[in-house]
Coordinates of N, CA and C in Angstrom, one line a residue:
X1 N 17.7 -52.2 -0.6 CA 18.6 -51.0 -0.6 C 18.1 -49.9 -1.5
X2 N 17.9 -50.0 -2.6 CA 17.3 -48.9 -3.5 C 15.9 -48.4 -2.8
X3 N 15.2 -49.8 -2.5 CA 13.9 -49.2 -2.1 C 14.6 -48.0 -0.4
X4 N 15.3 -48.0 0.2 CA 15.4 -47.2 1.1 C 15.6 -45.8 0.8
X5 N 17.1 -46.2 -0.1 CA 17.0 -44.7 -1.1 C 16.2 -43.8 -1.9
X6 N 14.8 -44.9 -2.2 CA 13.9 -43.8 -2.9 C 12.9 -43.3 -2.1
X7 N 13.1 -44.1 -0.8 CA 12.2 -43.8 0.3 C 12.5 -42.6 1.0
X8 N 14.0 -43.2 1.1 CA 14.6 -41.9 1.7 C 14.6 -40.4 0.5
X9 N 15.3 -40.5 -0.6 CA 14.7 -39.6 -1.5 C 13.5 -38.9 -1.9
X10 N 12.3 -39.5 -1.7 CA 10.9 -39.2 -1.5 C 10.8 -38.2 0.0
X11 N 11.5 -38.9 0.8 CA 11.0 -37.8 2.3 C 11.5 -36.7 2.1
X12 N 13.2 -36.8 1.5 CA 13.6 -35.0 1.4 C 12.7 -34.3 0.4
X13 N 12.2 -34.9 -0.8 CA 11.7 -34.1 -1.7 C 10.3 -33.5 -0.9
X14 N 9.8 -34.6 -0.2 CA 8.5 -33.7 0.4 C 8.8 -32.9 1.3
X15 N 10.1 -33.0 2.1 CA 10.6 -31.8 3.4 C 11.0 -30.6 2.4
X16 N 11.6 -30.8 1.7 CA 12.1 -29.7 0.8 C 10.9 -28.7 -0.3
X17 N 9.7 -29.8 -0.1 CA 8.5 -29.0 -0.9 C 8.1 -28.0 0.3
X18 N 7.5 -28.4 1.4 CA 6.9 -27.8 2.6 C 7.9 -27.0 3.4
X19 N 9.0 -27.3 2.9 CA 9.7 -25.7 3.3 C 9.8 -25.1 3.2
X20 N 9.8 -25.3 1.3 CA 9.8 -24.0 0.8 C 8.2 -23.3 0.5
X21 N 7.5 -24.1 0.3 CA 6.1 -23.5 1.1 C 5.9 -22.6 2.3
X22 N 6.6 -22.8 3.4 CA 6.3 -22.3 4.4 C 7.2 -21.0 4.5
X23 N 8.4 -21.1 3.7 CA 9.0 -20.1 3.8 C 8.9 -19.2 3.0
X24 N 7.8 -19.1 2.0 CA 7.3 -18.3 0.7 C 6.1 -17.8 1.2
X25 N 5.3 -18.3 2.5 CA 3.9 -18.2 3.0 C 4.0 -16.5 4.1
X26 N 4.9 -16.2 3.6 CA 4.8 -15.0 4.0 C 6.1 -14.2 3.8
X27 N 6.5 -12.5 4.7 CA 7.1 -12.3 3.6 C 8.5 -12.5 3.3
X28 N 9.3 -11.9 2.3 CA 10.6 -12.9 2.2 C 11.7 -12.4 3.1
X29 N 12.8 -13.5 3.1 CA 13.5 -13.2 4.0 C 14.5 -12.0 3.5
X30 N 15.3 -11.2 4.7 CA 16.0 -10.2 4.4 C 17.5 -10.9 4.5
X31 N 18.5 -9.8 4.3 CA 19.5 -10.4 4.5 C 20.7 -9.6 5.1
X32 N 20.2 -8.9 6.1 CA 20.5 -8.1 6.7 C 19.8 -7.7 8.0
X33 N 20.2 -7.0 8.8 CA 19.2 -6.8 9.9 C 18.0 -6.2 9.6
X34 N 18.3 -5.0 9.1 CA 16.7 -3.7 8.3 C 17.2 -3.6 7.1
X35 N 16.5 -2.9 6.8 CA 16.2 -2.5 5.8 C 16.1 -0.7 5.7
X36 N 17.6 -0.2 5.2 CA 17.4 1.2 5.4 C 16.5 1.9 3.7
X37 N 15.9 3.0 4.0 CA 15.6 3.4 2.3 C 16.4 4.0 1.6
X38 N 16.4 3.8 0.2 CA 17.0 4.5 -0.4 C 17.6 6.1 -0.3
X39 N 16.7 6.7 0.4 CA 16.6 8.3 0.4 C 17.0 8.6 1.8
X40 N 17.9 7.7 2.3 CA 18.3 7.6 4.1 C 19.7 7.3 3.6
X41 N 20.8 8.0 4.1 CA 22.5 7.6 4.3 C 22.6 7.0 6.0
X42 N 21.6 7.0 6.9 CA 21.4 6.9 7.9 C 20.7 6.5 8.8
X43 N 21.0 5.9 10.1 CA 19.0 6.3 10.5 C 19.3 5.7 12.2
X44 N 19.1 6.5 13.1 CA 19.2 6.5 14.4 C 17.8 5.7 15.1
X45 N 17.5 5.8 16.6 CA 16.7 5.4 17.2 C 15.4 6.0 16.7
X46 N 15.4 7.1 15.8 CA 13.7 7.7 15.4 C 13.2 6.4 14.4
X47 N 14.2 6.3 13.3 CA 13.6 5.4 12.3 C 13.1 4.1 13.1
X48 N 13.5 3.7 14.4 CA 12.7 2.5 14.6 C 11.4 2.4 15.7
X49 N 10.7 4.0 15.1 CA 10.2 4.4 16.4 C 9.3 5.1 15.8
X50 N 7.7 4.6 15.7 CA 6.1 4.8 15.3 C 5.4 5.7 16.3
X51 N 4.8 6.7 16.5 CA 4.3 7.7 16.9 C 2.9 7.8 16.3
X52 N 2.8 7.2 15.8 CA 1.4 7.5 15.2 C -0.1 7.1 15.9
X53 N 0.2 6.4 17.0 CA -0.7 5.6 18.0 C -1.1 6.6 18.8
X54 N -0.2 7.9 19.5 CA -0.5 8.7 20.0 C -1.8 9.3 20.0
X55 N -1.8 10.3 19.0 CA -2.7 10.8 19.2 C -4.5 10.2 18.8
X56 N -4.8 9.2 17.8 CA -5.7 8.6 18.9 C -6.6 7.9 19.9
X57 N -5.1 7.5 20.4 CA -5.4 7.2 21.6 C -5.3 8.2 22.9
X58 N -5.3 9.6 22.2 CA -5.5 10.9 23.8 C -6.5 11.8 23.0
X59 N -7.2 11.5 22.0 CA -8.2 12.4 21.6 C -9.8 11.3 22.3
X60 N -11.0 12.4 21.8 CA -12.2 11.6 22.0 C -12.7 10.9 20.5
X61 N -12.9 9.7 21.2 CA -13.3 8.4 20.2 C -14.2 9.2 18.7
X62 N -13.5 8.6 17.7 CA -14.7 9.0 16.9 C -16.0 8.8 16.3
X63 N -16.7 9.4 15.6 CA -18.1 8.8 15.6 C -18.6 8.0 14.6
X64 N -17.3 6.9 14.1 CA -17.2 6.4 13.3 C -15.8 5.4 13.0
X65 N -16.1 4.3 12.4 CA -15.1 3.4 12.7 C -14.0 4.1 12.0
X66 N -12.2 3.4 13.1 CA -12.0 4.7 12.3 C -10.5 3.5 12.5
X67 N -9.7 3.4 11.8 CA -8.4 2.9 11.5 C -7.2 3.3 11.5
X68 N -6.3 3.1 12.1 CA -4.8 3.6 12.3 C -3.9 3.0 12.5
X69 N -3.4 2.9 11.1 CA -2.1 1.7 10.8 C -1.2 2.0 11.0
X70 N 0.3 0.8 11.3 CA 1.5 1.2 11.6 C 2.0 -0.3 10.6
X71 N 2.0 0.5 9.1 CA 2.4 -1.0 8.5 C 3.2 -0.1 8.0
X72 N 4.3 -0.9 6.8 CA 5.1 -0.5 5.7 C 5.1 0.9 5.2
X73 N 3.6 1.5 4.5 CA 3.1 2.5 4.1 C 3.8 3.6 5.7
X74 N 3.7 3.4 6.3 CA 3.6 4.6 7.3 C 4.3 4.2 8.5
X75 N 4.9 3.4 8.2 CA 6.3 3.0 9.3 C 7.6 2.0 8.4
X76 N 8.4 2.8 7.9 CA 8.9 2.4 6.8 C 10.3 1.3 7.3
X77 N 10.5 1.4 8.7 CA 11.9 0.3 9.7 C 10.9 -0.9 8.9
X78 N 9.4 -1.3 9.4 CA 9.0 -2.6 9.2 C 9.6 -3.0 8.0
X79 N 10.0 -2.7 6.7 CA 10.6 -3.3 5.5 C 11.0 -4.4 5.9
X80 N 10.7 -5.7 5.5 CA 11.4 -7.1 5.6 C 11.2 -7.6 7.2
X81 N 10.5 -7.1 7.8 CA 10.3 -7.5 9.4 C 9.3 -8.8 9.7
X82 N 8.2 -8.2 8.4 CA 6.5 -9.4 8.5 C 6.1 -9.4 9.7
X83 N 6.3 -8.0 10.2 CA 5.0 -7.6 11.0 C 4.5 -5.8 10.7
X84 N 2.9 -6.0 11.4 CA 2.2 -5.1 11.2 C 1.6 -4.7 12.6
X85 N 0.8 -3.5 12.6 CA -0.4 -3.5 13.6 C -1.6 -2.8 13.1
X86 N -2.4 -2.3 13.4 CA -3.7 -1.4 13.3 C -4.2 -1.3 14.7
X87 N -4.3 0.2 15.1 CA -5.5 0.5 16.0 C -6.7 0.6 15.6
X88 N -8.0 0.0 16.1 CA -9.3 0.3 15.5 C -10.2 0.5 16.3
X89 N -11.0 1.5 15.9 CA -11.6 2.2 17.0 C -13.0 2.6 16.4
X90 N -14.7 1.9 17.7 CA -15.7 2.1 17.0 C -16.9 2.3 17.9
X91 N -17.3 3.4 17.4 CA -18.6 3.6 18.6 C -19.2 2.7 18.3
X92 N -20.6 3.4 19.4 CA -21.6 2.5 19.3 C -22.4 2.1 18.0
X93 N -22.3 1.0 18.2 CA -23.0 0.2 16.6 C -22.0 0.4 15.4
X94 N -20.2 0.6 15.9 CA -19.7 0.7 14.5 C -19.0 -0.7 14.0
X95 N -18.8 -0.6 12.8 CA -19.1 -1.9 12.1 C -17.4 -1.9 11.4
X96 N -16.6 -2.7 11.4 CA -15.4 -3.2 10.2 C -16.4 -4.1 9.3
X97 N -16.5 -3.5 7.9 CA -17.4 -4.6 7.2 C -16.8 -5.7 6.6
X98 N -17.1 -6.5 6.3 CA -16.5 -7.4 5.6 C -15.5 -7.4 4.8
X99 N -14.3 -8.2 5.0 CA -12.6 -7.9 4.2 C -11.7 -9.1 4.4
X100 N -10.8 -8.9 3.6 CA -9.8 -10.0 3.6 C -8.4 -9.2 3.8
X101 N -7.7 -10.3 4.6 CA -5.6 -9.7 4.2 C -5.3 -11.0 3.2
X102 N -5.2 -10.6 2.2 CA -4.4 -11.1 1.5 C -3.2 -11.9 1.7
X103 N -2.3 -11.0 2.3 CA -0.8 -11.4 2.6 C -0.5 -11.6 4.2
X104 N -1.2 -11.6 5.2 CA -1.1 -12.1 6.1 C -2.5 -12.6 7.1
X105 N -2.1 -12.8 8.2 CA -3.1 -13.5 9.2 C -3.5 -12.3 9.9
X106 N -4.2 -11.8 11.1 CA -4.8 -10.9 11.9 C -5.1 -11.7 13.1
X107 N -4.2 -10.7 14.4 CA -4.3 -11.5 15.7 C -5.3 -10.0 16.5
X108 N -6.4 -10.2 16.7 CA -7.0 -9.1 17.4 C -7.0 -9.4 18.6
X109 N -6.7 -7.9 19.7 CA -7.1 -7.6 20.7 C -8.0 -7.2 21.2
X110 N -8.9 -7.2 22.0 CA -10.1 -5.9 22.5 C -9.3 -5.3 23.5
X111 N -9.0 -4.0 23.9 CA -8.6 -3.4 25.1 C -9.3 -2.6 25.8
X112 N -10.8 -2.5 24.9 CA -11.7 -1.5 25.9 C -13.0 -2.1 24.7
X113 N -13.8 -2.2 26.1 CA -15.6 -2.8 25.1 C -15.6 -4.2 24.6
X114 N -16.6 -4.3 24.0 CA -16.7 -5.7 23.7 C -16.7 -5.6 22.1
X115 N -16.6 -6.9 21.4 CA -16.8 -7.1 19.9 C -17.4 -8.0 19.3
X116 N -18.4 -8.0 18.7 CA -19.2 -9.3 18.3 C -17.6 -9.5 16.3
X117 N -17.7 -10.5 16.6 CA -16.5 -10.9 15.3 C -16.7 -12.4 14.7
X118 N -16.3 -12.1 13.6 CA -17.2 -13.1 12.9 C -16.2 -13.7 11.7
X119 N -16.1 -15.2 11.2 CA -15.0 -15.4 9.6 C -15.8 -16.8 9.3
X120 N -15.7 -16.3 7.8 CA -16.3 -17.4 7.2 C -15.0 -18.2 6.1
X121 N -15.0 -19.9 6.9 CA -13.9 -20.6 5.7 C -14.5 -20.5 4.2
X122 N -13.9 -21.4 3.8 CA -13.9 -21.6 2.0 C -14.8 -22.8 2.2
X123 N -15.4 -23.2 2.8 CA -16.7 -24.2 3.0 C -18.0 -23.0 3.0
X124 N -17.6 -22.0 3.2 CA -18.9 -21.2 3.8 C -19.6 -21.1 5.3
X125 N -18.5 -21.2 5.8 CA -19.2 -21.8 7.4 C -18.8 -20.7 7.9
X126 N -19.7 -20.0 8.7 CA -19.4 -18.8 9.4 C -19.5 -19.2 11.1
X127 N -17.9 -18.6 11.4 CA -17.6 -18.8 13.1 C -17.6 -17.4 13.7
X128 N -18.8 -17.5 14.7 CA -18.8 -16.0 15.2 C -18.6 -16.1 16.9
X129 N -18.2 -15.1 17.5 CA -17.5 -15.2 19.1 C -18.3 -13.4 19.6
X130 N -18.1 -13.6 20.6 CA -18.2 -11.9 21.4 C -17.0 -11.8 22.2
X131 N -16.1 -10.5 21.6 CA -15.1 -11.0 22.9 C -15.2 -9.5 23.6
X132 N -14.7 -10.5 25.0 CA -14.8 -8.7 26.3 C -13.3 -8.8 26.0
X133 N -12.9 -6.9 26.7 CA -11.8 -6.8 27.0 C -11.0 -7.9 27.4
X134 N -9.2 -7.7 27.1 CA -8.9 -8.8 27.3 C -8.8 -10.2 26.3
X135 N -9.8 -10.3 25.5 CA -9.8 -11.1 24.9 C -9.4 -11.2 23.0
X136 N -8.9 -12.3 23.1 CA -8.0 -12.4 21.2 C -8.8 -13.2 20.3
X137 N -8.8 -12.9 19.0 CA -9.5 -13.9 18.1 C -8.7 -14.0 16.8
X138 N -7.9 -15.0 16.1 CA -7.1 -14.8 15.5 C -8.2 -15.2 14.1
X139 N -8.2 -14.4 12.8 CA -8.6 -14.4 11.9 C -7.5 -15.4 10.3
X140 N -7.5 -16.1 10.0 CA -6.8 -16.7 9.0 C -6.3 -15.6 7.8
X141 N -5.4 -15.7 7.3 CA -5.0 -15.2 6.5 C -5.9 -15.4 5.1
X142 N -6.3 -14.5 4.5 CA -7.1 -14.5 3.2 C -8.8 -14.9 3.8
X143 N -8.8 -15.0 4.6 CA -10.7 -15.2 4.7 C -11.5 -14.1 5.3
X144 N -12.6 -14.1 4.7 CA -13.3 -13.1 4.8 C -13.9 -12.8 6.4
X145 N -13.5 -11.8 7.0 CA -14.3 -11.6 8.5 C -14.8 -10.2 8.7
X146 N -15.3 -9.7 9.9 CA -15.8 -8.5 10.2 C -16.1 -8.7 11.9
X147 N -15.9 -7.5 12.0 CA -16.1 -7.1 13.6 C -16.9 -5.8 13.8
X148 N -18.5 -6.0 14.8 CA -19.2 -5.3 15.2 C -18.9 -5.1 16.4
X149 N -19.3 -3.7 16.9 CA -19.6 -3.0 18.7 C -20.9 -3.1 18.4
X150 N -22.0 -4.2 19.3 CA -23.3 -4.0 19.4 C -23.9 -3.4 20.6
X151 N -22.3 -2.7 21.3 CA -23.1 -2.4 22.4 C -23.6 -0.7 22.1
X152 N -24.6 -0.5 22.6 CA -25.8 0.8 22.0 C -25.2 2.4 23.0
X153 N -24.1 1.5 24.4 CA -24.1 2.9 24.9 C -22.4 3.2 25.1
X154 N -21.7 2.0 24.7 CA -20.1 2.3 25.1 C -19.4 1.8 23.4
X155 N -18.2 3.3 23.4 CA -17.3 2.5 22.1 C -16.9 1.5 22.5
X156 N -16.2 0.9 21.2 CA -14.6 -0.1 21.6 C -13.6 0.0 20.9
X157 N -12.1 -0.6 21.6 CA -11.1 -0.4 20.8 C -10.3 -1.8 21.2
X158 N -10.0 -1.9 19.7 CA -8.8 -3.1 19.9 C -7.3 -2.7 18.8
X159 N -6.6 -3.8 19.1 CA -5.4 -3.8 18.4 C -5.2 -4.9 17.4
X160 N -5.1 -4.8 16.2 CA -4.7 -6.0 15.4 C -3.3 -6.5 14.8
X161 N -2.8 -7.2 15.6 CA -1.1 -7.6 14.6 C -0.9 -8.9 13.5
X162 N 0.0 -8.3 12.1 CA -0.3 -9.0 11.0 C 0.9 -9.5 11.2
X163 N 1.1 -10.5 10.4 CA 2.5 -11.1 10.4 C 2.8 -11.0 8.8
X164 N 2.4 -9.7 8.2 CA 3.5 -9.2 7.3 C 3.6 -7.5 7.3
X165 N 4.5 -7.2 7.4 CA 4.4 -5.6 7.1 C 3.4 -5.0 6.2
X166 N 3.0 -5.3 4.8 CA 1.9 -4.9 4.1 C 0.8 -6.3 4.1
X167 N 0.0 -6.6 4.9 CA -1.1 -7.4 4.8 C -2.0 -7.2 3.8
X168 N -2.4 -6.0 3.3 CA -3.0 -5.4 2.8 C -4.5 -5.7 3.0
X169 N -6.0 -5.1 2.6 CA -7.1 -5.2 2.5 C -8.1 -5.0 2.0
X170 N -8.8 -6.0 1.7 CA -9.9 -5.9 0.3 C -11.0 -5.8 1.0
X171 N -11.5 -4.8 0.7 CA -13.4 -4.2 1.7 C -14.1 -5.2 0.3
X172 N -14.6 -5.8 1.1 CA -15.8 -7.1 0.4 C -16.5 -5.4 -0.5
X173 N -17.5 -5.5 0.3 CA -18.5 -3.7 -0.3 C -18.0 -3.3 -1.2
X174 N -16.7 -2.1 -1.2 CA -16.6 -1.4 -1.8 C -15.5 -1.8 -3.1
X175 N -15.2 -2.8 -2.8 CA -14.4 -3.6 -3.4 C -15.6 -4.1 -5.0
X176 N -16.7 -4.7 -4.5 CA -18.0 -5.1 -5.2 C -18.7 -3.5 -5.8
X177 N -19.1 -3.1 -5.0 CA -20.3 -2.0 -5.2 C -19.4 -0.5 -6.1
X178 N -18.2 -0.1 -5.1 CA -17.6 0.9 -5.4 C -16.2 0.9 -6.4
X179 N -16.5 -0.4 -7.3 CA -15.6 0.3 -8.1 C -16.5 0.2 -9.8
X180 N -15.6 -0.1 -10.7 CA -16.4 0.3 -12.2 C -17.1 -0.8 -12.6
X181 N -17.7 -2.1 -11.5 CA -18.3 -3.2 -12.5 C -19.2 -2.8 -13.2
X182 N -19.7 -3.3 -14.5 CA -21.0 -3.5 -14.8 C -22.3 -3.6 -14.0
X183 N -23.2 -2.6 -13.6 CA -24.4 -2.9 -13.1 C -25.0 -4.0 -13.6
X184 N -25.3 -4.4 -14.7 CA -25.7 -5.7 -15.3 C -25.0 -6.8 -14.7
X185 N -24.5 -7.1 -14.6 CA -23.1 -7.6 -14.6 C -23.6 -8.6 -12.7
X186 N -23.5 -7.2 -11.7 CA -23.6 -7.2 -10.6 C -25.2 -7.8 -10.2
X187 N -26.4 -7.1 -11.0 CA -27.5 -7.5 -11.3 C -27.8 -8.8 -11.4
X188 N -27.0 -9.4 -12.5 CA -27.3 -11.2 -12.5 C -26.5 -11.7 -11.5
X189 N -25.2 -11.3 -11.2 CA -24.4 -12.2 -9.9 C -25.5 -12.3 -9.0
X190 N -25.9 -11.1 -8.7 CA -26.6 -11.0 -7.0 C -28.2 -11.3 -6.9
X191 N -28.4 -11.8 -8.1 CA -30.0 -12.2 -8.3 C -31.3 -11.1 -8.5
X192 N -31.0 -9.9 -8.6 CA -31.4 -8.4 -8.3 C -31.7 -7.9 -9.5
X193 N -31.6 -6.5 -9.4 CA -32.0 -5.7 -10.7 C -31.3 -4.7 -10.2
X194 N -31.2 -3.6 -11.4 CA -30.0 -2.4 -11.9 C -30.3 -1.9 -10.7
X195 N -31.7 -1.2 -10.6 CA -32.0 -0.3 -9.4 C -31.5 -0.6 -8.4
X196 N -31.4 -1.8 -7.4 CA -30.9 -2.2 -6.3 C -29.8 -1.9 -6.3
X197 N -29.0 -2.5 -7.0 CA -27.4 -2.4 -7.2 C -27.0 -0.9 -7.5
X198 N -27.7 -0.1 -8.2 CA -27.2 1.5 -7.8 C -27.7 2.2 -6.7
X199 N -28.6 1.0 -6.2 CA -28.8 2.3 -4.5 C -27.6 1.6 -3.7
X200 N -26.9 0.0 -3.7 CA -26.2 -0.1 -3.3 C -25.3 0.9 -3.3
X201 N -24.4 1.1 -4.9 CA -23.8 1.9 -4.9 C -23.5 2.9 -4.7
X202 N -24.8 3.8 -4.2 CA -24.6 4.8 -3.8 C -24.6 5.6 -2.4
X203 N -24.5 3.9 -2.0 CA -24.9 4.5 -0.3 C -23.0 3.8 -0.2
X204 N -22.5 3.6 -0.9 CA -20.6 3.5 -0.7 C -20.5 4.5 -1.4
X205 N -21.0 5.1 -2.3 CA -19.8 6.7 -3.0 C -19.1 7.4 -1.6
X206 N -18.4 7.7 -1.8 CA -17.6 8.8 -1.3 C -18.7 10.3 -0.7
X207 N -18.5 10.5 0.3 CA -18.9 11.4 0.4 C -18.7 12.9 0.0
X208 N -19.1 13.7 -1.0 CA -18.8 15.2 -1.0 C -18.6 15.9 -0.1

């Protein structure tokens, strides 16, 4: 009899650990339907209504990878929702370099062109796909991936949805190269010398 009750006591404690794991694994719950802002007494059908997709998707592609989010930052209904999107859009030969979401997963679309895409686990094992229009590649939350157009004569564009309102993202590059580390520093990490690491650097500065 005891042994049942500690057996049985053992299962809740482990149902009760993995729940609340799972329900901490992203973001927290609301307790209300939305979430209005502070600086709102109000808020009709505009507030739950993103516009920013428009334009472009009716302008010409740019000549450069180019990103357009509909997260927290710039669609403020999502508060407490734990979801996101991004439009991304890349000519020929344009590159998403290497990055992580932090706080959520990434379900990609292709809706026009192809995408060579690529994620490496915490073993180091790198899983790469091509996907044509039509086609999804779900990225894990926190691992590092990237997505190329290697096609030389047509852009592409896909859609990515996060399952948190701020996913947020860490560019591997500029994250490393572009902020204040130690050249030295960077030099022994990467096996190199000063000079390499500031031409790195300076092919991420900012452009004037």
């Amino acid at each position: 009899m005891a042994s049942n009750i500690l057996s049985h006591s053992l299962f809740l404690v482990v149902i009760t650990m993995a729940t609340y794991h799972i329900s901490h694994a992203s973001d927290p719950d609301i307790t209300s339907d939305f979430i209005i802002p502070s600086n709102m007494n109000a808020v009709d059908g505009n507030f739950f209504t993103f516009t920013g997709m428009r334009t472009p998707l009716q302008v010409e592609l740019p000549t450069i990878f180019n990103v357009t989010k509909a997260s927290l930052a710039q669609f403020p209904a999502l508060n407490g929702q734990s979801v996101s999107y991004a439009l991304l859009q890349y000519p020929s030969g344009g590159i998403n370099p290497p990055h992580t979401h932090p706080r959520a997963a990434e379900l990609l679309l292709v809706i026009d062109g192809t995408l060579e895409v690529g994620l490496i686990d915490t073993t180091n094992k790198l899983y790469t796909q091509t996907l044509q229009t039509g086609d999804m590649f779900v990225f894990p939350k926190g691992l590092v991936h990237y997505q190329y157009n290697a096609d030389a004569q047509n852009p592409a564009t896909a859609i990515s949805a996060f399952g948190s309102a701020n996913a947020g993202t860490v560019s591997i590059p500029s994250t490393i190269f572009a902020t204040s580390i130690d050249d030295g520093i960077l030099a022994t990490a990467f096996k190199t010398d000063i000079a390499t690491i500031q031409k790195l650097k300076a092919g991420l500065a900012p452009k004037a």
